[in-house]
Short mmCIF file of C-alpha atoms and ligand atoms in Angstrom, two decimals:
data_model
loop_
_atom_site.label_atom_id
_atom_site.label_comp_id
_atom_site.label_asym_id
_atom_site.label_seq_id
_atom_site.Cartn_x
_atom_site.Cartn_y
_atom_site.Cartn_z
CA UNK A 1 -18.29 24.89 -30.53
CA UNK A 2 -16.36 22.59 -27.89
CA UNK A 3 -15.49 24.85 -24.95
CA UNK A 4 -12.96 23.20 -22.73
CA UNK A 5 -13.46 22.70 -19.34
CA UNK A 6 -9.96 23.69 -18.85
CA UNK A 7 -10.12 27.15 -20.40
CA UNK A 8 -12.81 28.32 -18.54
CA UNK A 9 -11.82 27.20 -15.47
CA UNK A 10 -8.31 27.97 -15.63
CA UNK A 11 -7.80 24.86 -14.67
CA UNK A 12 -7.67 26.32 -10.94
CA UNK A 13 -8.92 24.49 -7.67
CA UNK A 14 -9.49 27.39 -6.10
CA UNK A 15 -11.84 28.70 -9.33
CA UNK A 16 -12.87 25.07 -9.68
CA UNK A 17 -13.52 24.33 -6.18
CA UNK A 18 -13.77 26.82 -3.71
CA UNK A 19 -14.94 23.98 -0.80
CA UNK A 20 -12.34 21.31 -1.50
CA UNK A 21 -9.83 23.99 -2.05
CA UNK A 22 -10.89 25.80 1.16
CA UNK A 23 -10.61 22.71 3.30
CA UNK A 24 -7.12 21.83 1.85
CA UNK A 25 -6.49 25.18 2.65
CA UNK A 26 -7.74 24.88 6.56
CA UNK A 27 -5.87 21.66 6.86
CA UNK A 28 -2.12 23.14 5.73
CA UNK A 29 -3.21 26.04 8.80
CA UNK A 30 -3.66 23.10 10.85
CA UNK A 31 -0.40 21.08 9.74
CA UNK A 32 1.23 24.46 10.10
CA UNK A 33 0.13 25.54 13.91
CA UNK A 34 0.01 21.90 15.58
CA UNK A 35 2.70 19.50 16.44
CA UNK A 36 2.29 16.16 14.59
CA UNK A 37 3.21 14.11 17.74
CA UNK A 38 1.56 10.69 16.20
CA UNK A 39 4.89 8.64 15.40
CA UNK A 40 3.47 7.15 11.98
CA UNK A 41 2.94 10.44 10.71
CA UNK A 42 5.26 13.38 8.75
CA UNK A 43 5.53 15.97 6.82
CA UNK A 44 6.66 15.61 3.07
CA UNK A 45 9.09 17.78 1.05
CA UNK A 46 7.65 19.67 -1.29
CA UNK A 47 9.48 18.09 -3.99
CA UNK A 48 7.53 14.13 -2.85
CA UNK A 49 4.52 16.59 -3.02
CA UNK A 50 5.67 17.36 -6.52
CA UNK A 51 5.93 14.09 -7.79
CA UNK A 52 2.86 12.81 -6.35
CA UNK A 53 0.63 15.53 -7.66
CA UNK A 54 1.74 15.31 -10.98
CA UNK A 55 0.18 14.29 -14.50
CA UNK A 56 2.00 10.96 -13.90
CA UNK A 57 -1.49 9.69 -11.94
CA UNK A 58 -2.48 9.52 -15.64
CA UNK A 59 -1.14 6.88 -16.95
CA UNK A 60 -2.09 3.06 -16.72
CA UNK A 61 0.88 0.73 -16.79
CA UNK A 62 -0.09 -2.81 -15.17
CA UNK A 63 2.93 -5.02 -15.15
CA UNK A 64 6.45 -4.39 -14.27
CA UNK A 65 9.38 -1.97 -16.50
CA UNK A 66 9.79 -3.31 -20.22
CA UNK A 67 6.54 -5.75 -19.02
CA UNK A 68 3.31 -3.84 -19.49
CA UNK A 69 0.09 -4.68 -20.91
CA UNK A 70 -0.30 -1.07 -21.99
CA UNK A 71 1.50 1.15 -24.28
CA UNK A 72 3.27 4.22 -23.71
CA UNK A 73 5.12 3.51 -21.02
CA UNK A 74 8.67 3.79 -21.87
CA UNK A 75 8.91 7.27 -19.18
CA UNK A 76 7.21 5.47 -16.62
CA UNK A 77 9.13 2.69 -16.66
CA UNK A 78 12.18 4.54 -16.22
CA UNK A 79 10.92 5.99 -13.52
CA UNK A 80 9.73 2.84 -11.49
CA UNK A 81 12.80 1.45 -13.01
CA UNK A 82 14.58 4.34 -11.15
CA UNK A 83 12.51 3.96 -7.96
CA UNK A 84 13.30 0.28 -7.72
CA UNK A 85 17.01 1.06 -8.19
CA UNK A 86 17.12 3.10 -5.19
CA UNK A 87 15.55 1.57 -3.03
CA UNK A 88 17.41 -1.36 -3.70
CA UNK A 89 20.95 0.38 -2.80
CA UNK A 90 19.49 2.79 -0.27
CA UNK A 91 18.52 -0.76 2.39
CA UNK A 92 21.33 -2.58 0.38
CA UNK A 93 18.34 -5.19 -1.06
CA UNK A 94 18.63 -7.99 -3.86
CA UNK A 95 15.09 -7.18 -5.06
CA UNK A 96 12.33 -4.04 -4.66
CA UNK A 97 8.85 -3.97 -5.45
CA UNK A 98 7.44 -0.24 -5.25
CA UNK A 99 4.85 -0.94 -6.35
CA UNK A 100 2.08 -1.75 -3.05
CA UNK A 101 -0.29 0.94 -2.36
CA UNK A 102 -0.07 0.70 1.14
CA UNK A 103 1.62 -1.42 4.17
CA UNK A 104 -1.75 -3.58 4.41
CA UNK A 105 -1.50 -4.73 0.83
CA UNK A 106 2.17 -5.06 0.93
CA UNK A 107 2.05 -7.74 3.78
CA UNK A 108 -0.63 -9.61 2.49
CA UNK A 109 1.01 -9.82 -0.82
CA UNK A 110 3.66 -11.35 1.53
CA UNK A 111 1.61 -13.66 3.14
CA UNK A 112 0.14 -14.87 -0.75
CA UNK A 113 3.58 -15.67 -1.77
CA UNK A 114 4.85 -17.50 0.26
CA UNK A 115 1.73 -19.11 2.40
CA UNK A 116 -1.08 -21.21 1.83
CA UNK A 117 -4.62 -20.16 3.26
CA UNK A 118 -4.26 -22.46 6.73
CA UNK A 119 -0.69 -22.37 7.40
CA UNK A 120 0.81 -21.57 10.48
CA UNK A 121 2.19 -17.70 11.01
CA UNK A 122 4.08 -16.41 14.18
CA UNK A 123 3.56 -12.78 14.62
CA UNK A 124 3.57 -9.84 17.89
CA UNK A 125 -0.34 -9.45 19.48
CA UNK A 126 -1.83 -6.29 18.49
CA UNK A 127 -2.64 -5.75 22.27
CA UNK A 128 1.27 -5.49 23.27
CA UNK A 129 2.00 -3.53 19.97
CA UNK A 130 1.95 -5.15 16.95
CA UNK A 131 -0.46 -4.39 14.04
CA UNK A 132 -3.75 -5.59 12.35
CA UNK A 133 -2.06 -7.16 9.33
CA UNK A 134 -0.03 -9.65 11.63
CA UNK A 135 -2.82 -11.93 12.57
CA UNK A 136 -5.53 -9.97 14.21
CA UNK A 137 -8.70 -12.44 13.71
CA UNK A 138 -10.61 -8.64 12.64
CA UNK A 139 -7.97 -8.59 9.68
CA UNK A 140 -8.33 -10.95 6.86
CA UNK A 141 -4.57 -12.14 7.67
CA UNK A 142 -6.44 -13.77 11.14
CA UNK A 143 -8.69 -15.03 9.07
CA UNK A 144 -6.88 -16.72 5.91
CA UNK A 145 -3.96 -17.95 8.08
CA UNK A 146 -3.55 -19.35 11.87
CA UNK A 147 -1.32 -16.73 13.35
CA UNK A 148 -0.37 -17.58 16.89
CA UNK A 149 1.16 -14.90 18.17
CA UNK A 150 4.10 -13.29 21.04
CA UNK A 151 4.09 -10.73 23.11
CA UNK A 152 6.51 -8.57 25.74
CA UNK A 153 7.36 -9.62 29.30
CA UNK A 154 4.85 -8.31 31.90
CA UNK A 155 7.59 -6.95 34.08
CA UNK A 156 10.08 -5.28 31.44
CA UNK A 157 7.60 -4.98 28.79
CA UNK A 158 10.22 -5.60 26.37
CA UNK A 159 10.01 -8.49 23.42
CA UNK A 160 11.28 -11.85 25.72
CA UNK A 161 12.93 -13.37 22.69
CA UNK A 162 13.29 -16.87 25.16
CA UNK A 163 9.60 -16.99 24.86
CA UNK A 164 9.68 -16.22 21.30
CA UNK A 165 11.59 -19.50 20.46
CA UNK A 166 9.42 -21.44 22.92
CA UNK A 167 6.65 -20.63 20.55
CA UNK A 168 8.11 -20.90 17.56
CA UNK A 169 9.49 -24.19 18.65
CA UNK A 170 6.09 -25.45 19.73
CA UNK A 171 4.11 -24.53 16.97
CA UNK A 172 6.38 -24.92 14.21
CA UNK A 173 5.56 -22.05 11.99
CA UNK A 174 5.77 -21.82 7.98
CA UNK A 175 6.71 -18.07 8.48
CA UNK A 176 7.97 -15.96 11.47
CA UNK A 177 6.73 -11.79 11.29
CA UNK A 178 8.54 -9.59 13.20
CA UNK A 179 8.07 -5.43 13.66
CA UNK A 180 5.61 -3.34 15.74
CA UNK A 181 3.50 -0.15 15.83
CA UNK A 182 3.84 0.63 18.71
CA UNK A 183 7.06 -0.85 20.62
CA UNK A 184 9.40 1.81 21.87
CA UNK A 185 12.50 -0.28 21.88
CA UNK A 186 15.15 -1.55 19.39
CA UNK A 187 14.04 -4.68 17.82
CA UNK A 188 17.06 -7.75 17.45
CA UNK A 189 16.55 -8.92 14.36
CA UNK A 190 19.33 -10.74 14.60
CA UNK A 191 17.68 -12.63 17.14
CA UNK A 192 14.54 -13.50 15.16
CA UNK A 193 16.76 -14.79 12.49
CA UNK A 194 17.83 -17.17 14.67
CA UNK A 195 14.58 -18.26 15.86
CA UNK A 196 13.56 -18.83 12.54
CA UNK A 197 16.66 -20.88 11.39
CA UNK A 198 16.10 -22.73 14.45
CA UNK A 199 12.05 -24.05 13.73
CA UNK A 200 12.77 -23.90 9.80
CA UNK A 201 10.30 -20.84 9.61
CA UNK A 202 10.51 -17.77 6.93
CA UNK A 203 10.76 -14.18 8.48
CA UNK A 204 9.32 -11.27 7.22
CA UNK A 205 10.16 -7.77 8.83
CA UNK A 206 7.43 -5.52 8.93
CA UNK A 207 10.01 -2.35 9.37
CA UNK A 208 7.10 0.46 8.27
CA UNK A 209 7.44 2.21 11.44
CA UNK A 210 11.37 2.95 11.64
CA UNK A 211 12.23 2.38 7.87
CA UNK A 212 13.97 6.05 8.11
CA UNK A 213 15.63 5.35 10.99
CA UNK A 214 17.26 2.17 9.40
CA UNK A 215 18.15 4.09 6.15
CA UNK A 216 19.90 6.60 8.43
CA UNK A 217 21.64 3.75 10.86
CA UNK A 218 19.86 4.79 14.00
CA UNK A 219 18.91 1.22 14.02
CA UNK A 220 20.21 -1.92 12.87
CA UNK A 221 18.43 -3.32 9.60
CA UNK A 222 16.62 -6.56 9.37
CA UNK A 223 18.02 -6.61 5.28
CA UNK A 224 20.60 -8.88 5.84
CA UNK A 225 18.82 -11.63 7.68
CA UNK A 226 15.28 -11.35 7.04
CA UNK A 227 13.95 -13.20 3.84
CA UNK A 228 11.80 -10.39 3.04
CA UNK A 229 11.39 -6.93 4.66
CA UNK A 230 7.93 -4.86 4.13
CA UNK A 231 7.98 -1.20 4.73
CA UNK A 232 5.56 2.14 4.41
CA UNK A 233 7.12 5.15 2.75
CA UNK A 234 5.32 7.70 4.34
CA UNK A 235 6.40 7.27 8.26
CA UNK A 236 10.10 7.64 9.31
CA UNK A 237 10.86 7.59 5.33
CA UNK A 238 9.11 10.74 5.15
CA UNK A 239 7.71 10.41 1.54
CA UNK A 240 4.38 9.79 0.13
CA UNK A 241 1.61 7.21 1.09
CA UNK A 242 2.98 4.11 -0.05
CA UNK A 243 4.69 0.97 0.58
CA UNK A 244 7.85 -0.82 -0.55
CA UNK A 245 8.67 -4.76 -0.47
CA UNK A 246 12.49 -6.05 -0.44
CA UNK A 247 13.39 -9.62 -0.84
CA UNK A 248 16.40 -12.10 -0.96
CA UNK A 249 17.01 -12.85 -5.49
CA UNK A 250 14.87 -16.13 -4.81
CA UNK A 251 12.08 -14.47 -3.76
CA UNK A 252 11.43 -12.07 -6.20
CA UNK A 253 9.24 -13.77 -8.50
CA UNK A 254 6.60 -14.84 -6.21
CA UNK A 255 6.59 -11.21 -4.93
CA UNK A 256 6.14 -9.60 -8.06
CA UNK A 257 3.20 -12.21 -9.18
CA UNK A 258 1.80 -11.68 -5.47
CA UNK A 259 1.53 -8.10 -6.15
CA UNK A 260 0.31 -7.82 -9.79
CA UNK A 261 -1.46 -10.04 -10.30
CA UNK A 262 -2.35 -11.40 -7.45
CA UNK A 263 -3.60 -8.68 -5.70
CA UNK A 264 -3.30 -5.28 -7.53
CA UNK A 265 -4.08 -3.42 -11.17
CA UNK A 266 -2.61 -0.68 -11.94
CA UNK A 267 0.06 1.22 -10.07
CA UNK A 268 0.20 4.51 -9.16
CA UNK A 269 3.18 5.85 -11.01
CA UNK A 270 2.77 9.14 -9.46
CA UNK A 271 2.94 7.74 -5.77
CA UNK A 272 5.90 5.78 -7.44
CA UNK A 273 8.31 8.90 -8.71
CA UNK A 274 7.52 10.45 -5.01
CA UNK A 275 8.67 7.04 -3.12
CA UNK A 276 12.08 7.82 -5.81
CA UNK A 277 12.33 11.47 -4.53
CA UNK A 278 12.07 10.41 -1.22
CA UNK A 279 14.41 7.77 -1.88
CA UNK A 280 16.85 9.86 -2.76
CA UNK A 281 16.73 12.79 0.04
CA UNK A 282 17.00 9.49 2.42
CA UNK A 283 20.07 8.65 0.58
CA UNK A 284 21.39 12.33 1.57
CA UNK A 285 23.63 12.42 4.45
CA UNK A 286 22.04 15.28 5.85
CA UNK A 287 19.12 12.23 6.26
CA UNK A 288 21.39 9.89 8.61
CA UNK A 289 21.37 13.31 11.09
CA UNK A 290 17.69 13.66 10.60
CA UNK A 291 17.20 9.81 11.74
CA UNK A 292 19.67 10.33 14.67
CA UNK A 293 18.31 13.50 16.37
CA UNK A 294 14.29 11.89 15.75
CA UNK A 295 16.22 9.18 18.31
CA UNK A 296 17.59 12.00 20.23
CA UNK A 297 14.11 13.64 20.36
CA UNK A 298 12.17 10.92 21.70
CA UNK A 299 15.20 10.19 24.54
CA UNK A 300 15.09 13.91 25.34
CA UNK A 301 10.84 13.64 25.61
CA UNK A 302 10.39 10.54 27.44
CA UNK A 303 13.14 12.35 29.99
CA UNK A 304 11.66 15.16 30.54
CA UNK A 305 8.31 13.48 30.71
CA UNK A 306 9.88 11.03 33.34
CA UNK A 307 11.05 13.62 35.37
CA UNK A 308 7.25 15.27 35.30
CA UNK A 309 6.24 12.03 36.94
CA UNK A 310 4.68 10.09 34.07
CA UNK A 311 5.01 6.20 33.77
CA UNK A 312 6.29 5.28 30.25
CA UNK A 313 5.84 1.57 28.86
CA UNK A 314 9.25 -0.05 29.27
CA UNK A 315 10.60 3.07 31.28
CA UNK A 316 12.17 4.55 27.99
CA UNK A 317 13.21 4.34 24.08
CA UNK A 318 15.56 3.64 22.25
CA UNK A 319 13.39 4.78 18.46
CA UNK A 320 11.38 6.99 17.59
CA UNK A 321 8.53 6.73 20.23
CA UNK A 322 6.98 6.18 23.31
CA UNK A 323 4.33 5.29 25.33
CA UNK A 324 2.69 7.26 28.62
CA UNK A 325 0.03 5.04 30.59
CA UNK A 326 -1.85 7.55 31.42
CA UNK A 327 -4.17 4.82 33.21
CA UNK A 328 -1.56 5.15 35.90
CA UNK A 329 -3.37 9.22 36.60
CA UNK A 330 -6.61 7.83 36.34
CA UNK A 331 -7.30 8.58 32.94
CA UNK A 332 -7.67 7.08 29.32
CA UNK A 333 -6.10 7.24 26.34
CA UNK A 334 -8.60 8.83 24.41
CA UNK A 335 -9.29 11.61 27.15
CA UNK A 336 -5.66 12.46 27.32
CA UNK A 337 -5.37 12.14 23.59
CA UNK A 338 -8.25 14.70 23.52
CA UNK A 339 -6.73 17.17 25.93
CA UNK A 340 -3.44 16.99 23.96
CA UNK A 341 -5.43 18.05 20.72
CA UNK A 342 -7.43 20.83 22.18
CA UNK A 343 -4.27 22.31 23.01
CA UNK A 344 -2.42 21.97 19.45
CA UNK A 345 -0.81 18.93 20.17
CA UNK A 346 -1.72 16.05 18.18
CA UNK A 347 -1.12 12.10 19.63
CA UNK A 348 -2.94 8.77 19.49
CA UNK A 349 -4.80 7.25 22.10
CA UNK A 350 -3.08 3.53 22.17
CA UNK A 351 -3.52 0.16 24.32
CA UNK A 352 -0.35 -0.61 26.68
CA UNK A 353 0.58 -4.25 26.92
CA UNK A 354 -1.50 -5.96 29.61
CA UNK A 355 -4.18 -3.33 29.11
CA UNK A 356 -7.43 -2.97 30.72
CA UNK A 357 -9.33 -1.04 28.84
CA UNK A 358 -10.75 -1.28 25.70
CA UNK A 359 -8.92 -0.27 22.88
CA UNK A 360 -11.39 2.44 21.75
CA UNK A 361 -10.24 4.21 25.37
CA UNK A 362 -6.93 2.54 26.27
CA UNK A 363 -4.64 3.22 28.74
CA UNK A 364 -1.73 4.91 27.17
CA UNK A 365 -1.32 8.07 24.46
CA UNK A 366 1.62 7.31 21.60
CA UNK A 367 4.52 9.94 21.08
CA UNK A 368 6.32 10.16 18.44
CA UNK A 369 9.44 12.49 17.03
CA UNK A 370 9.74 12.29 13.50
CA UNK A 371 6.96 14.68 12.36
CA UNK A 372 8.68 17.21 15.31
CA UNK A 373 12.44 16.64 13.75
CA UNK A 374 11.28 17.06 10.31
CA UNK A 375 10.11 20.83 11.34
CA UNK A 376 13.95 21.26 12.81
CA UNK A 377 13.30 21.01 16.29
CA UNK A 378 15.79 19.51 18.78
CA UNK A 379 16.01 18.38 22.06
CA UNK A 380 15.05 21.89 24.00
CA UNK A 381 11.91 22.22 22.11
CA UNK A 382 11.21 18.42 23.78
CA UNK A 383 11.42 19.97 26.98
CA UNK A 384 9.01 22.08 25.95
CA UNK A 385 6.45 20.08 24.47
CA UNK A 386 6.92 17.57 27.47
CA UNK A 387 5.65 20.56 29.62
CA UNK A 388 2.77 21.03 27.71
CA UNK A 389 1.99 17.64 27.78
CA UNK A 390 2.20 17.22 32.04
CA UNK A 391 0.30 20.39 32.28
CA UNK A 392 -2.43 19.49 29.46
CA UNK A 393 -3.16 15.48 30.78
CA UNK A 394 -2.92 17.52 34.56
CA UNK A 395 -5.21 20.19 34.04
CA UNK A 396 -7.79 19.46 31.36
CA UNK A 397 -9.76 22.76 31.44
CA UNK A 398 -11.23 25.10 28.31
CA UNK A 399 -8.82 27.86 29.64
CA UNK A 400 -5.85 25.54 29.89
CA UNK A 401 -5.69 24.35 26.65
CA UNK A 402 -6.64 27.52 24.94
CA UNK A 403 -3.34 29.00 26.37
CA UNK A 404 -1.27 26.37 25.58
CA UNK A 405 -2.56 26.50 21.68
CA UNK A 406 -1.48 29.74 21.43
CA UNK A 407 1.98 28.95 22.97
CA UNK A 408 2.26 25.62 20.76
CA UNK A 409 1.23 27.58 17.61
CA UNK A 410 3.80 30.56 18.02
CA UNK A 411 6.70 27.60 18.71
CA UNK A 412 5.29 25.90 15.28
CA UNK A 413 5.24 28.42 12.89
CA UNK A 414 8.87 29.76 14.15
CA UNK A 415 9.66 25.82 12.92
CA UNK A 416 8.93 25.37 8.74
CA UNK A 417 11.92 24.33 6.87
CA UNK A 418 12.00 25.94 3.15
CA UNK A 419 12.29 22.02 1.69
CA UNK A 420 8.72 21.68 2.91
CA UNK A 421 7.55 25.06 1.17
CA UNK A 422 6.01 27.99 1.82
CA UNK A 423 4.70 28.50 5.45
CA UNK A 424 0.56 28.33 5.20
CA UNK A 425 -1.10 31.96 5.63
CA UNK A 426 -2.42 32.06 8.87
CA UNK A 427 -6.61 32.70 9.15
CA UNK A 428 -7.83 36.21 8.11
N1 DSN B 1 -1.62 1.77 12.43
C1 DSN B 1 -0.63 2.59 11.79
C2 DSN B 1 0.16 3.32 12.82
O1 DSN B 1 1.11 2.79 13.38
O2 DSN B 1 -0.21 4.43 13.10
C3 DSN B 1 0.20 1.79 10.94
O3 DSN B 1 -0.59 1.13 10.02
#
């Protein structure tokens, strides 16, 4: 007699796994009563959730729609078919791949298209806020290619787009990257556009970080100038872990060979209908006021911590985040990071241009307001959490931070939209 795994189970994590189901469990409590303050991060719909934990994950279909090497594909390739469609006319794109697993992938499939292994690549330094795919020697994209890179102005700590073209124009590269992880102002793509018709460079936008708030027009969008534009679905976009690729028409082929073939099997046709779901609610007007107020947010929070007495980088923002050198009270990062966690209130430790430290301390903590906006809360609650924040970084003690965790979790669980689903229990 066969007896199905299934049936005795009841095909139940919770029968079938009582630790991995207990942990998931313990982590939605956590998600539930903490503030997700680290700007890359946010909370998906329960409908992305949907999609992305379905029976789709079971299917193989290397290739592109109506150009598989597998059969049984002709509902998965209308839904990448679907997927591609939107995301197409949500950024207003000639081309989409959906198909990257991540942003890391998704730039270096970039970076196999359209460079050769030795060519010249322009990109922002880690140190004043770029990332590790655009040129860091510990990445392979420092390695494969000579990236040369910019950085912001000492004084203003803003992107000096004069020095930009002085580089560019002195080392002539093949492509230009623009976007940042951590750069709390609006970037002018415009302006690096120019810089790149200027030296006879390519630009790629690396717009992960504030995707949603260009799909909402909080900020202007580097589609219209940039060759290609590479993006991660799961920060401001607010869907699952994933990345997207848009390119100009003559582009598109050397994409889609950079990506399958070149560098990936199979997609993940689950992750894929989730991006479309997501796609779609950021087509939703009620989106473009969700972008807005995670500007508004961030405004109202570097304010209020301003007016506390805290240094920001650049004084301000104009997106979705900011950064407090907390070097300037005699701290680091990853202390003040710490004492922001122990009191339900959940940041990165990050280096501030011109940093001293090393990056495993660093000088400055990284705020962000989507996660915050996608709960529903609005510029009062900022005040709030900015007074948490002064009074956790001030006073760092046990006692301190237990009484602000119970204040931060009573303001969280009074904040759980229905689209994200039920509300975890709290702990027996
Ligand atoms: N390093 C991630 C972040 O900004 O948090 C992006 O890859």
């Amino acid at each position: 007699m066969v007896i199905s795994f299934f049936a005795t189970n009841a095909g139940d994590i919770r029968a079938i796994d009582p630790e991995i189901a207990g942990l998931i469990a313990a982590e939605e409590r956590r998600q539930a009563e903490t503030l997700m303050l680290i700007p890359s991060e946010n909370y998906t719909s329960l409908a992305v959730r949907q999609a992305q934990g379905s029976l789709l994950t079971n299917k193989y279909a290397e290739g592109y729609p109506r150009r598989r090497y597998y059969n049984g594909n002709a509902v998965i390739d209308s839904i990448e078919a679907l997927c591609i469609t939107r995301a197409k006319m949500l950024f207003g794109a000639d081309h989409a791949n959906v198909q990257p697993h991540a942003g890391a992938p998704a730039n270096l499939a970039v970076y196999f298209a359209m460079l050769k292994p030795g060519d010249t690549v322009l990109g922002m330094s880690l140190a004043d806020g770029g990332h590790l795919t655009h040129g860091s020697p510990v990445n392979v994209s420092g390695q494969l290619y000579r990236f040369v890179s910019y950085g912001v102005d000492r004084v203003t700590e803003r992107i000096d787009y004069e020095e930009v073209l002085r580089v560019a124009r002195a080392e002539r590269p093949r492509l230009i990257v623009a976007g940042a992880t951590a750069y709390p102002r609006a970037i002018d793509f415009g302006r690096f556009a120019q810089i790149a018709h200027d030296v006879g460079a390519l630009l790629l936008v690396d717009m992960a970080h504030i995707a949603g708030l260009i799909a909402a027009g909080a900020h202007e969008s580097p589609v219209p100038t940039a060759d290609v534009v590479t993006f991660t679905t799961h920060k401001t976009l607010r869907g699952p872990r994933g990345a997207i690729i848009l390119s100009r028409a003559d582009h598109a082929r050397a994409i889609d060979r950079a990506v399958f073939p070149g560098l990936q099997g199979g997609p993940f046709e689950h992750t894929i209908a989730a991006k479309a779901v997501a796609l779609k609610e950021a087509a939703d007007p009620a989106f473009q006021e969700y972008g807005h107020q995670v500007v508004a947010n961030a405004r109202a929070l570097a304010a209020a911590l301003v007016s506390l007495g805290h240094r920001l980088v650049s004084g301000g923002t104009d997106n979705h985040l900011l950064l407090i050198d907390v070097g300037a009270m005699g701290i680091t990062g990853r202390d003040g990071s710490n004492a922001l966690e122990a009191g339900g209130l959940v940041a990165n430790k990050n280096a501030i241009p011109f940093d001293t430290r090393p990056p495993a301390e660093a000088s400055g903590i990284r705020l962000g307001t989507p996660g915050v906006t996608t709960r529903g809360m609005g510029e009062g609650e900022m005040v709030r959490v900015a007074v948490w924040i002064d009074s956790l970084l001030r006073d760092r003690s046990p006692e301190n931070a237990t009484r602000v965790r119970g204040e931060v979790a009573d303001l969280a669980r009074q904040f759980w939209p229905e689209t994200l689903g039920p509300i975890p229990a709290r702990a027996r």
